[in-house]
Tab-separated table of N, CA and C in Angstrom:
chain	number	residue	atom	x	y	z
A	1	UNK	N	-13.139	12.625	-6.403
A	1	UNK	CA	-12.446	13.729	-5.779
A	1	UNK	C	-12.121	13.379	-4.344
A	2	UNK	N	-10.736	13.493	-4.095
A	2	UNK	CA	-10.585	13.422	-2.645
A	2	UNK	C	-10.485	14.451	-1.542
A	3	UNK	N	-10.958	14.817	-0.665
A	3	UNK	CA	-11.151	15.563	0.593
A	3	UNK	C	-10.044	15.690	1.057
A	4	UNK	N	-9.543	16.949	1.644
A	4	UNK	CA	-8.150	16.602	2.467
A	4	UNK	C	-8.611	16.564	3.838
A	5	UNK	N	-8.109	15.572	4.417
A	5	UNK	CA	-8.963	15.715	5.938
A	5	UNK	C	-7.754	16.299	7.449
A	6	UNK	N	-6.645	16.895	7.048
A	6	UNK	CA	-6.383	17.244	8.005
A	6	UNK	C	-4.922	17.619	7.844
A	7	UNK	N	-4.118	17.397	9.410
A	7	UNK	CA	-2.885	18.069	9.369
A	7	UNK	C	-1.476	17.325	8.837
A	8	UNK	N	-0.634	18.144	8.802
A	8	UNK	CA	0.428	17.373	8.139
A	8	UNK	C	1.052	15.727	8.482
A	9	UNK	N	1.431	14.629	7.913
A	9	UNK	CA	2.041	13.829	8.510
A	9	UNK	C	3.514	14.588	9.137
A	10	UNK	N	3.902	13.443	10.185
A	10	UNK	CA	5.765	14.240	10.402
A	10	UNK	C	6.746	14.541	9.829
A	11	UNK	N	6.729	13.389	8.649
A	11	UNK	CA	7.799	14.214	7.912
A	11	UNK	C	7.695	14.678	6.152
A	12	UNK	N	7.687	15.699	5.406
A	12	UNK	CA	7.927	15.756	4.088
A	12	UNK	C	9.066	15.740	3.849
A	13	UNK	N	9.553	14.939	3.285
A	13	UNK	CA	11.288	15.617	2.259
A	13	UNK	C	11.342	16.587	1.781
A	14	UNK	N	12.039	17.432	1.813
A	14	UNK	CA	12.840	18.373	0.564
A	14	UNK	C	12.856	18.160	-0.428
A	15	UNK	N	13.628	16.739	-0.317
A	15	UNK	CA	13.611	16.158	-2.057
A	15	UNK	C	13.306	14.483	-2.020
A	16	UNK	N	13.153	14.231	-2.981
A	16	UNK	CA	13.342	12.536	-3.374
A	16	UNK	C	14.462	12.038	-3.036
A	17	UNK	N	14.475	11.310	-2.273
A	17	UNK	CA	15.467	10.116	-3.008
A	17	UNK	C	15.688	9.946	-3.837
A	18	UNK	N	17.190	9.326	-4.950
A	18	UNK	CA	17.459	8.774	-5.732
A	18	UNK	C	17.989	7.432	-5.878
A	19	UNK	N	18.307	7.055	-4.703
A	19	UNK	CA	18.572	5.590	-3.959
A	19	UNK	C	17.657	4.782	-3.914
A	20	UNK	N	17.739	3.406	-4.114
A	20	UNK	CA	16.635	2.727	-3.408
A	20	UNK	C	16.837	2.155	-1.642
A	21	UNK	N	18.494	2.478	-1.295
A	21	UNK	CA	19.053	2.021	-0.560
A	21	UNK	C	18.194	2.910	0.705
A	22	UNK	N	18.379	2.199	2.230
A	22	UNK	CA	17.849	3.329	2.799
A	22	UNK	C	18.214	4.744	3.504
A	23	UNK	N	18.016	5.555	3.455
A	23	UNK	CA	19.092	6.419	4.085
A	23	UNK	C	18.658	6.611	5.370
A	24	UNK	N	20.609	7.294	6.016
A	24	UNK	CA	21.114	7.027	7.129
A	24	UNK	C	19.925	7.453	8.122
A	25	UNK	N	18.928	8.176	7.801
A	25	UNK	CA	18.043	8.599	8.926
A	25	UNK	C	17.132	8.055	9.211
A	26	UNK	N	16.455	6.183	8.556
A	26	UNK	CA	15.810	5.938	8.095
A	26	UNK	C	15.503	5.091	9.182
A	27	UNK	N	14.018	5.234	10.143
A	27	UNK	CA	13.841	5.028	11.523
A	27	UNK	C	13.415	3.318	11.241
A	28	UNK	N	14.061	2.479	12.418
A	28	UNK	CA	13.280	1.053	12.025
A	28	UNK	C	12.335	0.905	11.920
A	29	UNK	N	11.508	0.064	11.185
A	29	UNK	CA	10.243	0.151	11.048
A	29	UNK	C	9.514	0.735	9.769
A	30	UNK	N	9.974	2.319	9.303
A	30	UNK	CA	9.624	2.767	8.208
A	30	UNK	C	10.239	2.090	7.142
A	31	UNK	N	10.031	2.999	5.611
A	31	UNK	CA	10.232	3.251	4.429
A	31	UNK	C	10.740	4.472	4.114
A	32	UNK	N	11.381	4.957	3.379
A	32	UNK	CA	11.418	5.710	2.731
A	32	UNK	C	11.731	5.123	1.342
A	33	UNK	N	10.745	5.492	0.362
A	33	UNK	CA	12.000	5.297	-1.155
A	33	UNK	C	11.601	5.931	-2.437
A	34	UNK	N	12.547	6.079	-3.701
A	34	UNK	CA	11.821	6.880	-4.603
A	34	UNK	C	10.923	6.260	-5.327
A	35	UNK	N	10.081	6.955	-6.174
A	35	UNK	CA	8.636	6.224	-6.281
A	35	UNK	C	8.796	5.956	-7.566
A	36	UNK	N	10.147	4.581	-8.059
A	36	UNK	CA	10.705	4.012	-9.130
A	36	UNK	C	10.129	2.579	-9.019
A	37	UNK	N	9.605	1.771	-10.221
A	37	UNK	CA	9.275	0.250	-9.810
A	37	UNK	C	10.496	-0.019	-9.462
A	38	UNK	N	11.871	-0.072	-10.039
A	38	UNK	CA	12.710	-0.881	-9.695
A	38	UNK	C	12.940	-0.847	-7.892
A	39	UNK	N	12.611	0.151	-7.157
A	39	UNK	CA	12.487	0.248	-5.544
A	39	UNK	C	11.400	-0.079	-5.079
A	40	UNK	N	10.495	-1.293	-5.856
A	40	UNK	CA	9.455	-1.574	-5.398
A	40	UNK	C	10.118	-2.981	-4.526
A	41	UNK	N	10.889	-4.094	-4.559
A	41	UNK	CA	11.045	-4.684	-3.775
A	41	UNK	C	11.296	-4.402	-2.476
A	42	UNK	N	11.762	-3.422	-1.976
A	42	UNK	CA	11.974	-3.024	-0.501
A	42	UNK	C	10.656	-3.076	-0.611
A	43	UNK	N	9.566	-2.750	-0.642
A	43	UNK	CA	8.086	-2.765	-0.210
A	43	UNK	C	7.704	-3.978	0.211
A	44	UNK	N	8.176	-4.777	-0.379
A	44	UNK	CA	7.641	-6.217	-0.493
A	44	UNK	C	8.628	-6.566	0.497
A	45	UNK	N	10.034	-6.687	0.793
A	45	UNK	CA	10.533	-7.141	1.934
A	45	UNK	C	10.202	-6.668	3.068
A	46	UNK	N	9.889	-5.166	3.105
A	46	UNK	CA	8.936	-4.494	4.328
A	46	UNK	C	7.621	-5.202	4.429
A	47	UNK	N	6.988	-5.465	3.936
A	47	UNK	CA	5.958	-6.449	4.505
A	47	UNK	C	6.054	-7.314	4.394
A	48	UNK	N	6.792	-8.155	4.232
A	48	UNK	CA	7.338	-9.911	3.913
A	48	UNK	C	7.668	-9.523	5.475
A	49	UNK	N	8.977	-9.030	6.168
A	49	UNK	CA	9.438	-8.616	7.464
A	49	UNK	C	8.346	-8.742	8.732
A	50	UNK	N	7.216	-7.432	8.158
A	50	UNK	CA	6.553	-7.334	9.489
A	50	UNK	C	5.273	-8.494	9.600
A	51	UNK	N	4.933	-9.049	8.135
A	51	UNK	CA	3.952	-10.322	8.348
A	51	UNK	C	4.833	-11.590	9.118
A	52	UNK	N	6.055	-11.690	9.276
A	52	UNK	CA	6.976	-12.689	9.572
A	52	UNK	C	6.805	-12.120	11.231
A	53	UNK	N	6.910	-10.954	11.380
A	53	UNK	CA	7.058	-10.940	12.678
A	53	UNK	C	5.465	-10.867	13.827
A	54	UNK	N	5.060	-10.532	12.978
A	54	UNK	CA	2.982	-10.798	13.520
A	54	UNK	C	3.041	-12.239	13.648
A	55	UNK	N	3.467	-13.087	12.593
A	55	UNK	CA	3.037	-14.787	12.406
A	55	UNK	C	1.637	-14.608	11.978
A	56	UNK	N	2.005	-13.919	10.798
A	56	UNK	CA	0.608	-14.063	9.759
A	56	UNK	C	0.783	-15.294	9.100
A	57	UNK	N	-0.573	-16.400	8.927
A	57	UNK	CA	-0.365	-17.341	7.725
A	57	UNK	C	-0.207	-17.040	6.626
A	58	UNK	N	0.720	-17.614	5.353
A	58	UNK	CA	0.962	-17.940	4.547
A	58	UNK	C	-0.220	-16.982	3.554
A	59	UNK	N	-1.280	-17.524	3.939
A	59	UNK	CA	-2.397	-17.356	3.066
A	59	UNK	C	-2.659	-15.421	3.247
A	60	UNK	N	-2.445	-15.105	4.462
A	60	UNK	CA	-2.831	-13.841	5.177
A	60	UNK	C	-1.695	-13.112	4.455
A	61	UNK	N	-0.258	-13.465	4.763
A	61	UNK	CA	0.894	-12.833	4.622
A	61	UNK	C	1.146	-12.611	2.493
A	62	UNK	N	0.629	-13.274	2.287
A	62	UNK	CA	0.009	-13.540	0.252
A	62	UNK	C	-0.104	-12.780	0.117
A	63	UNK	N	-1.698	-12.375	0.492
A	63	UNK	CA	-2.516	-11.023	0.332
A	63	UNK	C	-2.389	-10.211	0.370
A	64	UNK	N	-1.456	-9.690	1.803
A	64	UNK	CA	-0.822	-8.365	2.349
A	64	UNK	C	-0.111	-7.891	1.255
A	65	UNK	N	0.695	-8.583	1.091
A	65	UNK	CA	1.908	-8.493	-0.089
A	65	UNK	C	1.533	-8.311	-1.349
A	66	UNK	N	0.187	-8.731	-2.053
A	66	UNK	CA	-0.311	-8.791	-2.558
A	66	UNK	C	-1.275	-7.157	-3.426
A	67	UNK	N	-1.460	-6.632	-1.996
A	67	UNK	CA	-2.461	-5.470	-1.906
A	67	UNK	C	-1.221	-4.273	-2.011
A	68	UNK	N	-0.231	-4.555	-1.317
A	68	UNK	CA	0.674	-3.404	-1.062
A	68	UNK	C	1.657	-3.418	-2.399
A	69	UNK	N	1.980	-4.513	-3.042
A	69	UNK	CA	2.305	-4.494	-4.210
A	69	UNK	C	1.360	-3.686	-5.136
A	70	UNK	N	0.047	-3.997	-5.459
A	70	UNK	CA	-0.750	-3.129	-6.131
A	70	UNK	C	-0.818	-1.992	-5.783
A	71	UNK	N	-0.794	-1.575	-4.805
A	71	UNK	CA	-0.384	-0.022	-4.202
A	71	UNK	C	0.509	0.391	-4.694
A	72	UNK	N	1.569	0.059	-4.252
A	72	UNK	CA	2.774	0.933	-4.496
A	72	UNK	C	2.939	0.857	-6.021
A	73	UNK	N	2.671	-0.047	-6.975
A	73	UNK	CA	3.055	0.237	-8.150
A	73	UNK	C	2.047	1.335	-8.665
A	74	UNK	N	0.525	1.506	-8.276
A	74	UNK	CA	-0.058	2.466	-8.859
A	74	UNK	C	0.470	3.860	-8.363
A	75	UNK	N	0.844	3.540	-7.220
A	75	UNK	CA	1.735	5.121	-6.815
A	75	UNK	C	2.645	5.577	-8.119
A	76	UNK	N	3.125	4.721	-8.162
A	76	UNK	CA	4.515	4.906	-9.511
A	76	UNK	C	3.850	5.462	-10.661
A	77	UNK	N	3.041	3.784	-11.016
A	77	UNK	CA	2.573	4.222	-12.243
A	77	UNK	C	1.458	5.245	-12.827
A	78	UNK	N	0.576	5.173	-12.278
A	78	UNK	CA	-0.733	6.397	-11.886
A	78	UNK	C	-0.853	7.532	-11.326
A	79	UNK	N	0.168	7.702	-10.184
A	79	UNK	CA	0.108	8.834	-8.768
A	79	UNK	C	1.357	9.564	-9.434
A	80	UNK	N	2.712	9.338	-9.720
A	80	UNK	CA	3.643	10.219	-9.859
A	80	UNK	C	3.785	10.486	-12.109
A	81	UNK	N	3.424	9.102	-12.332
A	81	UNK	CA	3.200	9.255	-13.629
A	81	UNK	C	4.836	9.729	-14.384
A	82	UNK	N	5.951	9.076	-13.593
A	82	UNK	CA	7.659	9.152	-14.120
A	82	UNK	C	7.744	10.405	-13.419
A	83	UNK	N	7.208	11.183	-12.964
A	83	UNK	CA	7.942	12.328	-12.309
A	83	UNK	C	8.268	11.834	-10.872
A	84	UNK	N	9.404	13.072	-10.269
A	84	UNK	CA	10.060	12.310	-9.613
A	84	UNK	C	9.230	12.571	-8.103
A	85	UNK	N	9.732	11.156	-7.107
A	85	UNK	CA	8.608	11.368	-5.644
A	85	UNK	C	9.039	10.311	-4.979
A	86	UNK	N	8.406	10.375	-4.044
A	86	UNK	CA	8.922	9.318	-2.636
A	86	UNK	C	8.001	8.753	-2.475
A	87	UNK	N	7.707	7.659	-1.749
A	87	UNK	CA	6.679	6.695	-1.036
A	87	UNK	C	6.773	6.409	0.226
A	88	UNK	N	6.442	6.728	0.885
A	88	UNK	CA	6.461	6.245	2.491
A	88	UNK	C	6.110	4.766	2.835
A	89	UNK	N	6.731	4.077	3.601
A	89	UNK	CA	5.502	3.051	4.046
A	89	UNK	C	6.040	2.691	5.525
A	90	UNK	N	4.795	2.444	6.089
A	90	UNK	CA	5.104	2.283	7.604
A	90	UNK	C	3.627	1.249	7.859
A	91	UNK	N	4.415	0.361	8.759
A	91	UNK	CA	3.382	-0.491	9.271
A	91	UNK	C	3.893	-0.899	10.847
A	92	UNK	N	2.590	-1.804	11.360
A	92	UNK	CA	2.471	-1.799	12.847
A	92	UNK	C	1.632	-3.461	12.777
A	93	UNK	N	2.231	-3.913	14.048
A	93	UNK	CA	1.307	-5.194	14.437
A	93	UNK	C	0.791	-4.648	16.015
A	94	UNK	N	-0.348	-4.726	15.921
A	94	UNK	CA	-1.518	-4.838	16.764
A	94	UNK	C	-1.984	-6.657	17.725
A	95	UNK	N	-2.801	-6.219	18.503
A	95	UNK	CA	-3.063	-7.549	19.086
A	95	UNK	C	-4.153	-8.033	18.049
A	96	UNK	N	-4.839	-7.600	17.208
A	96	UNK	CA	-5.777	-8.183	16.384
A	96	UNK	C	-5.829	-7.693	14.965
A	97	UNK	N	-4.251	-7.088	14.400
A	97	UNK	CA	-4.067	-6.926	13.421
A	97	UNK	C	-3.007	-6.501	12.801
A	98	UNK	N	-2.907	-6.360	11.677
A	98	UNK	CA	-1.175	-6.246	11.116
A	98	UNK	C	-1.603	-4.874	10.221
A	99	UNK	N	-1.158	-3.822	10.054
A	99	UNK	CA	-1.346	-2.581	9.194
A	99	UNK	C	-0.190	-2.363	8.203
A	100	UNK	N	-0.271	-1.722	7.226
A	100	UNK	CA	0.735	-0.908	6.492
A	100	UNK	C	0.257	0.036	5.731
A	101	UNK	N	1.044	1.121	6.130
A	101	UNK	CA	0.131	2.515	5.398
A	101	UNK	C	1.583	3.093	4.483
A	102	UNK	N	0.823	3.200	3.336
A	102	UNK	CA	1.656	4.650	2.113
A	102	UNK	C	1.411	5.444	2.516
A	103	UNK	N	2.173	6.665	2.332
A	103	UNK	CA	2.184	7.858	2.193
A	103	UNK	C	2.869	8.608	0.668
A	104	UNK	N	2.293	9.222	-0.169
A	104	UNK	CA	2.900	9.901	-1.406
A	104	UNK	C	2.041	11.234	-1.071
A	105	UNK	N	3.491	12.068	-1.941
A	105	UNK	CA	3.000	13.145	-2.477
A	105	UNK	C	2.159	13.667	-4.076
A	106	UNK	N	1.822	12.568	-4.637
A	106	UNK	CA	1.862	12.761	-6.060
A	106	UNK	C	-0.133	13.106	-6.199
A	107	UNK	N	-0.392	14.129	-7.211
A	107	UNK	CA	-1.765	14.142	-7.342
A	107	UNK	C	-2.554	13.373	-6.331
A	108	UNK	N	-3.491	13.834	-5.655
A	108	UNK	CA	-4.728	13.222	-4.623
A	108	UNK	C	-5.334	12.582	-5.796
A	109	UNK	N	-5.548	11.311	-5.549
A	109	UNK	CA	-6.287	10.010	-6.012
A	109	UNK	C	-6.334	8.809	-4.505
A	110	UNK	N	-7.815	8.750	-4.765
A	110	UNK	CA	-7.879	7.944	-4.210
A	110	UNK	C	-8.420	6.277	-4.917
A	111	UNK	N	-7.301	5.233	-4.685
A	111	UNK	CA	-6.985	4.318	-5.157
A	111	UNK	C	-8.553	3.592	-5.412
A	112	UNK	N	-9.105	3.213	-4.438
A	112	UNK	CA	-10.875	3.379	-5.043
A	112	UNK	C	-11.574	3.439	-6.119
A	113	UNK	N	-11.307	4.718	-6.377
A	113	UNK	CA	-11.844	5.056	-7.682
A	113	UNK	C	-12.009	4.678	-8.987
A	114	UNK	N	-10.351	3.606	-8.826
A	114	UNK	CA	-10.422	2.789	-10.212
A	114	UNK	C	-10.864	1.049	-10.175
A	115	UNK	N	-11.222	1.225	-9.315
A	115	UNK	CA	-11.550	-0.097	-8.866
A	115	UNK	C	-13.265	-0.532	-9.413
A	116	UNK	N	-12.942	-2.166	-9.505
A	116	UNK	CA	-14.354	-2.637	-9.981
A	116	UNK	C	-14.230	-3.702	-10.414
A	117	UNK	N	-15.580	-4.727	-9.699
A	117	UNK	CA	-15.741	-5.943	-9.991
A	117	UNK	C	-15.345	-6.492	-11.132
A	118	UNK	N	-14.836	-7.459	-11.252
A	118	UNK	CA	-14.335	-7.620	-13.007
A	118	UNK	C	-16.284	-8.244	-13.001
A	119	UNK	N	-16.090	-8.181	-14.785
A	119	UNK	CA	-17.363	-8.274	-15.419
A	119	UNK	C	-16.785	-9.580	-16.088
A	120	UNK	N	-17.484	-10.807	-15.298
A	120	UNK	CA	-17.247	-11.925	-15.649
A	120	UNK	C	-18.543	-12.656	-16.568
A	121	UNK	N	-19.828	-11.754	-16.979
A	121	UNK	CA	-20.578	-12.189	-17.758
A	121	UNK	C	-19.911	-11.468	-19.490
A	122	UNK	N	-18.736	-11.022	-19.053
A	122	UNK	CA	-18.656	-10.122	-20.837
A	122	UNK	C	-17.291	-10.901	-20.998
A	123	UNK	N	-17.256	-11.266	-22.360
A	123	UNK	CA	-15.726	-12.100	-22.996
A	123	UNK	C	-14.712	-11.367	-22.427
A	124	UNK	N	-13.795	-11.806	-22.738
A	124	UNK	CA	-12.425	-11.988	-21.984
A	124	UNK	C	-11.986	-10.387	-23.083
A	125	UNK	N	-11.954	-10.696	-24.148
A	125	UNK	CA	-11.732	-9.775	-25.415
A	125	UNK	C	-12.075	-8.625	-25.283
A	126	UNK	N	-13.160	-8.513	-24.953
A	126	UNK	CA	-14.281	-7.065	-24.608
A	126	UNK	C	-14.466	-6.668	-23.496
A	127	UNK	N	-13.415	-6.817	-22.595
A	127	UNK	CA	-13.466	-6.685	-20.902
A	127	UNK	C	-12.648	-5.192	-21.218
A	128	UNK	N	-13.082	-4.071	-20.320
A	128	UNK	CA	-12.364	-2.485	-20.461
A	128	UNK	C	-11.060	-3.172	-19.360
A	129	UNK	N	-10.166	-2.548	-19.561
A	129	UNK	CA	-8.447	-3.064	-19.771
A	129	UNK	C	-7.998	-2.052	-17.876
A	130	UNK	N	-8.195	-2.367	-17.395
A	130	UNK	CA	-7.336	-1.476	-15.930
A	130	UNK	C	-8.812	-1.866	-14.637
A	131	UNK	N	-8.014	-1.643	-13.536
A	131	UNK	CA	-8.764	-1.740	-12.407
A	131	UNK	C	-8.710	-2.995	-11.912
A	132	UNK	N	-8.653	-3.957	-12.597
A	132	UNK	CA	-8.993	-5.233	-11.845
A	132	UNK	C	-7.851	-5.559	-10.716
A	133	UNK	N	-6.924	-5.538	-11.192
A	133	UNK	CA	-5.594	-5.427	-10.209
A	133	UNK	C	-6.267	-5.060	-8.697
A	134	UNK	N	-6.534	-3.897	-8.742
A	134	UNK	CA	-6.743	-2.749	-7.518
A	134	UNK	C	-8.249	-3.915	-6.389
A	135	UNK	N	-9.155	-3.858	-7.839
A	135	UNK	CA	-10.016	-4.568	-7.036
A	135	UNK	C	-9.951	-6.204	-6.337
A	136	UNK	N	-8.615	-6.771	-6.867
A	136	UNK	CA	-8.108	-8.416	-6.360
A	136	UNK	C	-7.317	-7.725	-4.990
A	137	UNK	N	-6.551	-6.751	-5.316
A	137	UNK	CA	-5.803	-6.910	-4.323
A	137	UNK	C	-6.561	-6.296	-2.748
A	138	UNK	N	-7.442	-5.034	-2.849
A	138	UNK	CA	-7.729	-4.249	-2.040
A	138	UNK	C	-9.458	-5.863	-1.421
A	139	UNK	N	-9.826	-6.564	-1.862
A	139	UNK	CA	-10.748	-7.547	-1.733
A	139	UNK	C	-9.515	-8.127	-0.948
A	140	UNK	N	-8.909	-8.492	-1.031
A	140	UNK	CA	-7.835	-9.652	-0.163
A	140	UNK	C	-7.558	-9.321	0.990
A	141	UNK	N	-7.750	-8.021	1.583
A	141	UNK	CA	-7.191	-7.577	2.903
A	141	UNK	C	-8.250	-7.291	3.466
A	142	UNK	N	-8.450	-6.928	4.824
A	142	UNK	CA	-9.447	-7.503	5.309
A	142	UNK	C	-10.067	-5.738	5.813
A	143	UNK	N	-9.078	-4.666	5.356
A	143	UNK	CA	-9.623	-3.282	4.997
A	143	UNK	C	-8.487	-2.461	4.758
A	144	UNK	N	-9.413	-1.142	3.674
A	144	UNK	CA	-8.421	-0.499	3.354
A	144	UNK	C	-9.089	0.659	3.284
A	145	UNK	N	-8.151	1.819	3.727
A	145	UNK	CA	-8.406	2.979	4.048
A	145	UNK	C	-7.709	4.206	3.270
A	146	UNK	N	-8.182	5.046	2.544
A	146	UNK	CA	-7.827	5.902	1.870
A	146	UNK	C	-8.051	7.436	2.854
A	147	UNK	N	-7.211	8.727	2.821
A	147	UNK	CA	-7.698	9.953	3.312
A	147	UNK	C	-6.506	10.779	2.674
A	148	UNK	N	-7.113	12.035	2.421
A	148	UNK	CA	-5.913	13.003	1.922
A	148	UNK	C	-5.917	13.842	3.081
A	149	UNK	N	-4.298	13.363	3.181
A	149	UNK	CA	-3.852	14.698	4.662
A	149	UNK	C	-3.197	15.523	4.610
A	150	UNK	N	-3.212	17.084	4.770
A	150	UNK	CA	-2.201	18.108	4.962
A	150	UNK	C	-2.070	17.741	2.938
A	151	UNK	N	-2.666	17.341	2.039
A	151	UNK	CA	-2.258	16.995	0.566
A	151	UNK	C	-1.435	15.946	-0.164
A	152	UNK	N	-1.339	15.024	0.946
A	152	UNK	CA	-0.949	14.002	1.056
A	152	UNK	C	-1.566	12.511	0.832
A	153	UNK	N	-1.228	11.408	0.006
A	153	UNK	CA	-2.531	10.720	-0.171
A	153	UNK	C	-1.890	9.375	0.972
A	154	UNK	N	-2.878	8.553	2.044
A	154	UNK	CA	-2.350	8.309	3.151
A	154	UNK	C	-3.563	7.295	2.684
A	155	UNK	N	-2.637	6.115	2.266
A	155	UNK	CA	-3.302	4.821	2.281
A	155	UNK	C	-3.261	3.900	3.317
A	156	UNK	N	-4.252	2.911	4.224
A	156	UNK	CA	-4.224	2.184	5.175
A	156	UNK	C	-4.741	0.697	4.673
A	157	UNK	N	-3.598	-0.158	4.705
A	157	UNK	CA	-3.920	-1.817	4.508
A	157	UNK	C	-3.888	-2.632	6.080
A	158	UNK	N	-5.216	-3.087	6.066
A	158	UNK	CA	-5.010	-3.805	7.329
A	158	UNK	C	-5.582	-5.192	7.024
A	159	UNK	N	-4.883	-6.420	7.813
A	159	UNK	CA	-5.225	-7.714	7.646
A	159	UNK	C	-5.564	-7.812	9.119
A	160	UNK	N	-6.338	-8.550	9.584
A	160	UNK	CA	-6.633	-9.281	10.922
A	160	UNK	C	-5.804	-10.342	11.289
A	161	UNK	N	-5.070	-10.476	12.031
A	161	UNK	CA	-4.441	-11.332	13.025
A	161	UNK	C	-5.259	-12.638	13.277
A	162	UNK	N	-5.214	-14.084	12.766
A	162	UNK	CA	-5.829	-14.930	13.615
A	162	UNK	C	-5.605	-15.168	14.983
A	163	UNK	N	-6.579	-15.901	15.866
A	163	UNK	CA	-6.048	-15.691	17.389
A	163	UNK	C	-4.787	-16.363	17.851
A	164	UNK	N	-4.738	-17.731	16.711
A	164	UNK	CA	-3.391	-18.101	17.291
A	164	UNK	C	-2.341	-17.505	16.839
A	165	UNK	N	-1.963	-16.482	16.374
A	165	UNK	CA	-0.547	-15.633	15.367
A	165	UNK	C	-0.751	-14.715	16.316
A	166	UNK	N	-1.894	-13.939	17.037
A	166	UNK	CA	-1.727	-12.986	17.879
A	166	UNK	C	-0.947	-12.947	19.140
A	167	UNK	N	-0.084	-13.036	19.095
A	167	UNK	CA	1.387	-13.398	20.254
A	167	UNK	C	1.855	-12.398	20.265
A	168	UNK	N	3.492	-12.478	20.433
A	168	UNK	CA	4.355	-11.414	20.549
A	168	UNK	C	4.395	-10.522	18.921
A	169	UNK	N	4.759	-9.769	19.103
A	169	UNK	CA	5.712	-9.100	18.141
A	169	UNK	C	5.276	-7.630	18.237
A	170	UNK	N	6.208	-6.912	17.548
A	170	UNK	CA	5.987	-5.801	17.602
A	170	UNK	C	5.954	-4.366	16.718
A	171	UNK	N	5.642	-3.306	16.812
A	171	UNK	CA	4.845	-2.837	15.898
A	171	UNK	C	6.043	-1.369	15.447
């Protein structure tokens, strides 16, 4: 069960998107898009973008991409369940770290919950079928933060900056 811990983010839509394109109001930096896999690549070029502009390694910039991919598709597939919804995503580079946070409206779940060590002493055959995803990707980043706000589920992926990538860029 998730807690709602507080006040509204700034903006709700009215409605969804039906575009994956971005619309005209769409501040640099953010996301907006509908919460369709096929609009899951803007996610991935949004953080492909801001790991390029931190000068995350290769290995760092993987992961990110990695975790936020598993995100956003459980938004789709788990959180809105084909009904229709938006996804937020907004991220920031820090002097000692790179962030990207979701925002959905769909059922409070917190991504957590389905998560769990895979069980590498039981056959491959007889392994229970979901979660592992969640738990490779959310292990790869270096933290992740779940809170329900104003009813909103407000996910936080953060990777650490090595000291030499910690330079310019901006957030």
């Amino acid at each position: 069960m998730a807690l709602d811990s507080g006040a509204a983010s700034p903006s709700s839509p009215s409605g969804a998107p039906t575009s994956c394109a971005p619309p005209a109001s769409c501040v640099p930096g953010a996301l907006r898009i509908p919460a369709r896999l096929a609009c899951l690549d803007r996610v991935a070029e949004f953080v492909l973008g801001l790991g390029a502009r931190a000068a995350l390694p290769d290995s760092s910039l993987y992961r990110l991409r990695l975790a936020a991919d598993e995100l956003a598709t459980n938004i789709v597939m788990h959180g809105y369940r084909g009904a229709t919804g938006e996804i937020s995503v907004d991220g920031g580079i820090d002097p000692d770290q790179v962030w990207v946070r979701f925002e959905d409206d769909a059922p409070a779940f917190d991504p957590r919950q389905g998560m769990r060590a895979p069980a590498l002493d039981v056959p491959l055959a007889e392994r229970q079928i979901g979660g592992l995803g969640v738990f490779l990707a959310f292990t790869a980043v270096d933290s992740f933060e779940y809170e329900l706000v104003a009813g909103r589920n407000v996910s936080t992926l953060v990777m650490r900056r090595p000291a030499r990538a910690a330079g310019p860029g901006t957030g």
